[in-house]
PDB file of C-alpha atoms in Angstrom:
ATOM      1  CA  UNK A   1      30.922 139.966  80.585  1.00  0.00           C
ATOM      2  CA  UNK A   2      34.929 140.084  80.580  1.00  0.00           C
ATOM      3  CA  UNK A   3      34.906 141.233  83.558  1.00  0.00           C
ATOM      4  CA  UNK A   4      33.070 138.517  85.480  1.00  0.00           C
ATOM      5  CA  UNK A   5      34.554 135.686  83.613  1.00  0.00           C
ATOM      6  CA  UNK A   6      37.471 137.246  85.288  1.00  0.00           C
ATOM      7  CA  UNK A   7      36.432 137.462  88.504  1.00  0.00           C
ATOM      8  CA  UNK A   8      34.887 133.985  88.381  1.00  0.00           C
ATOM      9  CA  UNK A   9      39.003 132.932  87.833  1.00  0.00           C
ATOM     10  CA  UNK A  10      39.877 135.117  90.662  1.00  0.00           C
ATOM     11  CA  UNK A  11      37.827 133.202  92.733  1.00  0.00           C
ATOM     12  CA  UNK A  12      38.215 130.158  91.927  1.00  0.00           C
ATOM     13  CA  UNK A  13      42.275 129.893  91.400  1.00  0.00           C
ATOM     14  CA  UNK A  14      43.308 130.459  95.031  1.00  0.00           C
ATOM     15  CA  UNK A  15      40.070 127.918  96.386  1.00  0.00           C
ATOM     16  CA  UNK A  16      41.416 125.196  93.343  1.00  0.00           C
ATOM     17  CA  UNK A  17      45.210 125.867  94.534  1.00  0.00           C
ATOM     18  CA  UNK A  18      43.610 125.654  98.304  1.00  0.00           C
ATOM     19  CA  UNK A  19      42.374 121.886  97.466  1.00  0.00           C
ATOM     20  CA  UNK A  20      45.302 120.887  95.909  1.00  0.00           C
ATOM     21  CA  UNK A  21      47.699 122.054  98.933  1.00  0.00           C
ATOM     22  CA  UNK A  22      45.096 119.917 101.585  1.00  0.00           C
ATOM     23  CA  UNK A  23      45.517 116.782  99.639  1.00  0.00           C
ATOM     24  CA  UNK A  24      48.709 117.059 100.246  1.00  0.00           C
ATOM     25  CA  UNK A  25      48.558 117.920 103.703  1.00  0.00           C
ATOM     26  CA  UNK A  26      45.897 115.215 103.653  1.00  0.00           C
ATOM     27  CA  UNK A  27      48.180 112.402 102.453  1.00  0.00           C
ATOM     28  CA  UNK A  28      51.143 113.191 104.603  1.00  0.00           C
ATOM     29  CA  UNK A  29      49.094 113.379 107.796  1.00  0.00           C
ATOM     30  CA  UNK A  30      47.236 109.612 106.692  1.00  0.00           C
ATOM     31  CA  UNK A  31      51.174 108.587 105.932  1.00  0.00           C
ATOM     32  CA  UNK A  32      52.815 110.116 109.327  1.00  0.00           C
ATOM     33  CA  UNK A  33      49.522 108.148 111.496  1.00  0.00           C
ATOM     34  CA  UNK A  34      50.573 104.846 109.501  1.00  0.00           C
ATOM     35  CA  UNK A  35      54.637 105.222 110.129  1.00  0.00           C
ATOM     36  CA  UNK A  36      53.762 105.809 113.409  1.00  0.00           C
ATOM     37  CA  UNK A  37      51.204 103.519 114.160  1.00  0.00           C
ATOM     38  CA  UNK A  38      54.259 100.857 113.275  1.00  0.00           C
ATOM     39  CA  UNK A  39      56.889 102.528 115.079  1.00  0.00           C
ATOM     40  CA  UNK A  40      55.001 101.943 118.141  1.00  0.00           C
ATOM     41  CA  UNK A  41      53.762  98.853 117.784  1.00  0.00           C
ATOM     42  CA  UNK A  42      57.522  97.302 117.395  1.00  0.00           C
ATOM     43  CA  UNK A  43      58.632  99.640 120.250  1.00  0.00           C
ATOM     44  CA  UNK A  44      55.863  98.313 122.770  1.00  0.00           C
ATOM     45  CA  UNK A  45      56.671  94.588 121.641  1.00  0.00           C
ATOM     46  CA  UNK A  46      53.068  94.037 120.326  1.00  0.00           C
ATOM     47  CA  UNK A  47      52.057  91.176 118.103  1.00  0.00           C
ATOM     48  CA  UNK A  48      52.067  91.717 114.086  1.00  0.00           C
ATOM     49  CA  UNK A  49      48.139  91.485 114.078  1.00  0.00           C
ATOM     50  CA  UNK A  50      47.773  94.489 116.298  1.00  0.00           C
ATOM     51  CA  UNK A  51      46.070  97.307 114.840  1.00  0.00           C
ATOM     52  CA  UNK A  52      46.121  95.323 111.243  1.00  0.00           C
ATOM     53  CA  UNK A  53      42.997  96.176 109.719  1.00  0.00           C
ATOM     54  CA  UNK A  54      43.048  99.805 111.384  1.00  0.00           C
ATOM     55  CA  UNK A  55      46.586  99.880 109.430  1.00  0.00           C
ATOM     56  CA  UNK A  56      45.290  98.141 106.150  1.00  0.00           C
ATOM     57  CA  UNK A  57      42.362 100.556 105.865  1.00  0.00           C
ATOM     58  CA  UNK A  58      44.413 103.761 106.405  1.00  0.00           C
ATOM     59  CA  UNK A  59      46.727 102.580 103.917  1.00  0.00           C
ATOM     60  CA  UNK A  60      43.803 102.025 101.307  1.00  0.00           C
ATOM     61  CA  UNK A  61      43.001 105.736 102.532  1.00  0.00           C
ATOM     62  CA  UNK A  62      46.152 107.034 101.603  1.00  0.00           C
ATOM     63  CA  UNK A  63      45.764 105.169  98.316  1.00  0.00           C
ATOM     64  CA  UNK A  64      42.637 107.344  97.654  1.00  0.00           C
ATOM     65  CA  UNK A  65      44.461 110.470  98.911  1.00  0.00           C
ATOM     66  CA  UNK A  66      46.850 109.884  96.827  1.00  0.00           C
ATOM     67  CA  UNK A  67      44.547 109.318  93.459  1.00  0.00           C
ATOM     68  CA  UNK A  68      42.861 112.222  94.686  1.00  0.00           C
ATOM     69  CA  UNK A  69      45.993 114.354  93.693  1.00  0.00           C
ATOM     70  CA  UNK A  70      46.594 112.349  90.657  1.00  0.00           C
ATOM     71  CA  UNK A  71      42.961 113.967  89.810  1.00  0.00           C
ATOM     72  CA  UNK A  72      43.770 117.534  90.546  1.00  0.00           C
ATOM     73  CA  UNK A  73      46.853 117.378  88.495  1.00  0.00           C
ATOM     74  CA  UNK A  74      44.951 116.010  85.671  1.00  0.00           C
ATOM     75  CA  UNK A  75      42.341 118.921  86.469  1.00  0.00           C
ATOM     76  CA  UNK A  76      45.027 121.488  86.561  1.00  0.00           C
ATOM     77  CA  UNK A  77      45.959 120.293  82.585  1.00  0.00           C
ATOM     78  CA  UNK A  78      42.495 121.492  81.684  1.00  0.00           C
ATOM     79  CA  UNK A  79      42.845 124.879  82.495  1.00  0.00           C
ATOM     80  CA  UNK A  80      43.467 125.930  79.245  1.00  0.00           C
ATOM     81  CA  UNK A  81      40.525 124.221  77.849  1.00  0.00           C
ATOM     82  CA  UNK A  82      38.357 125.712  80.375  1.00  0.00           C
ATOM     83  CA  UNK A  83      39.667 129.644  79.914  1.00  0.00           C
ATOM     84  CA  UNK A  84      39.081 129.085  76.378  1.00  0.00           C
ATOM     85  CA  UNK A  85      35.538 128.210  76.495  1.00  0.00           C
ATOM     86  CA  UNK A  86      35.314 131.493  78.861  1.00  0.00           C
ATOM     87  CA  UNK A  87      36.820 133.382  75.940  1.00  0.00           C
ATOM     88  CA  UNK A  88      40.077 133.984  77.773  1.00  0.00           C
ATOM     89  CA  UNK A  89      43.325 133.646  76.034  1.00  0.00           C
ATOM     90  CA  UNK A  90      45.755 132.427  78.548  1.00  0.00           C
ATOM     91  CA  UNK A  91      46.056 132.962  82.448  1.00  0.00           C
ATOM     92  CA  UNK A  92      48.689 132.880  84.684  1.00  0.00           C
ATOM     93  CA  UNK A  93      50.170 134.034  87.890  1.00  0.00           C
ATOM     94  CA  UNK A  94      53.223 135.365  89.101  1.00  0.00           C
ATOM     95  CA  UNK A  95      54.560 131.922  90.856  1.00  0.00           C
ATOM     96  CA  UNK A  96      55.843 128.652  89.498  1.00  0.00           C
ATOM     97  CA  UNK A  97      53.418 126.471  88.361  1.00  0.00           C
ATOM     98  CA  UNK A  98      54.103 123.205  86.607  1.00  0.00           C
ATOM     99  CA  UNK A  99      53.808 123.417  83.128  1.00  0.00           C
ATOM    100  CA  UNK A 100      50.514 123.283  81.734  1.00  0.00           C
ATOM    101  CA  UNK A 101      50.019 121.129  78.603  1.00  0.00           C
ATOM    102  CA  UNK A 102      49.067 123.351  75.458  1.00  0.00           C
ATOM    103  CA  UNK A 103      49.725 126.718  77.230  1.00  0.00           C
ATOM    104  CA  UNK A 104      52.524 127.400  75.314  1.00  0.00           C
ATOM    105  CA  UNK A 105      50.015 127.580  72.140  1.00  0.00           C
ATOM    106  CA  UNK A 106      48.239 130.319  73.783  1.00  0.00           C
ATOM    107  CA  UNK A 107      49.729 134.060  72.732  1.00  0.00           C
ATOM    108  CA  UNK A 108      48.270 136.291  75.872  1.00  0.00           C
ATOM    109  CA  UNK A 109      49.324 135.672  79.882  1.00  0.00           C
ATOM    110  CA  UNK A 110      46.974 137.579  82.091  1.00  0.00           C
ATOM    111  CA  UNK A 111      48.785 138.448  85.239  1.00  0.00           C
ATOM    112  CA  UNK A 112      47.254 136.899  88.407  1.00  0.00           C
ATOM    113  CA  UNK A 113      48.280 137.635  92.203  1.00  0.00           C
ATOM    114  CA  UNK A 114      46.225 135.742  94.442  1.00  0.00           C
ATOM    115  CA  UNK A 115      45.771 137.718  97.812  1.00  0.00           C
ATOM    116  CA  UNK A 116      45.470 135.873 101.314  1.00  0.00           C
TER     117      UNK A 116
END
C-alpha cells in the first residue's frame, strides 16, 4: 500500500510542478500580447479606442492567470496535509522549492528526483 501511495506522488509531483510552470508561461505570453498590442498601436498613430475592449478583456485574462497561480501556491501549502492523510511523513525533492508551511514539523524527507 506504501508503495502505491508512493507512486501516486511520483506521478503526480512533476504533472502539479508541470501546471504551475504553464501558468506562468500562460501569464507572460497574455502580458507580452497586451505590451505589444500598445506598442503598436502608438507606433502606427492609431486612435486610443483601437483594440480597447480586445485590450480590456485580455487584461481581465491575465487577472485570472494570475489568480490562477495565486491558487497553485496556496495548493502547494497543502502538501503536507495531503501526504499525511496518505500516511507519508514528509516529501521532498532534490531542488529548491519555496518553503512549505508546517514542513518543518515533519521529522522524515523522502528523496524525490523527478525524471523528464
Amino acid at each position: 500500500m506504501r508503495k502505491e501511495r508512493l507512486d501516486a506522488v511520483y506521478t503526480v509531483t512533476p504533472l502539479f510542478r508541470q501546471a504551475e510552470q504553464s501558468s506562468d508561461t500562460a501569464a507572460a505570453d497574455a502580458a507580452a500580447c497586451i505590451a505589444e498590442m500598445l506598442r503598436i498601436r502608438a507606433a502606427n498613430n492609431l486612435p486610443i479606442g483601437t483594440g480597447g475592449e480586445m485590450i480590456r478583456m485580455l487584461t481581465e485574462a491575465l487577472s485570472a492567470q494570475v489568480k490562477a497561480r495565486e491558487l497553485f501556491i496556496e495548493a502547494h501549502r497543502l502538501t503536507p496535509q495531503v501526504l499525511g492523510s496518505l500516511g507519508l511523513r514528509a516529501f521532498g525533492d532534490e531542488n529548491p522549492c519555496p518553503p512549505t508551511e508546517g514542513s518543518a514539523d515533519l521529522p522524515i524527507k523522502v528523496p524525490l528526483k523527478v525524471v523528464a
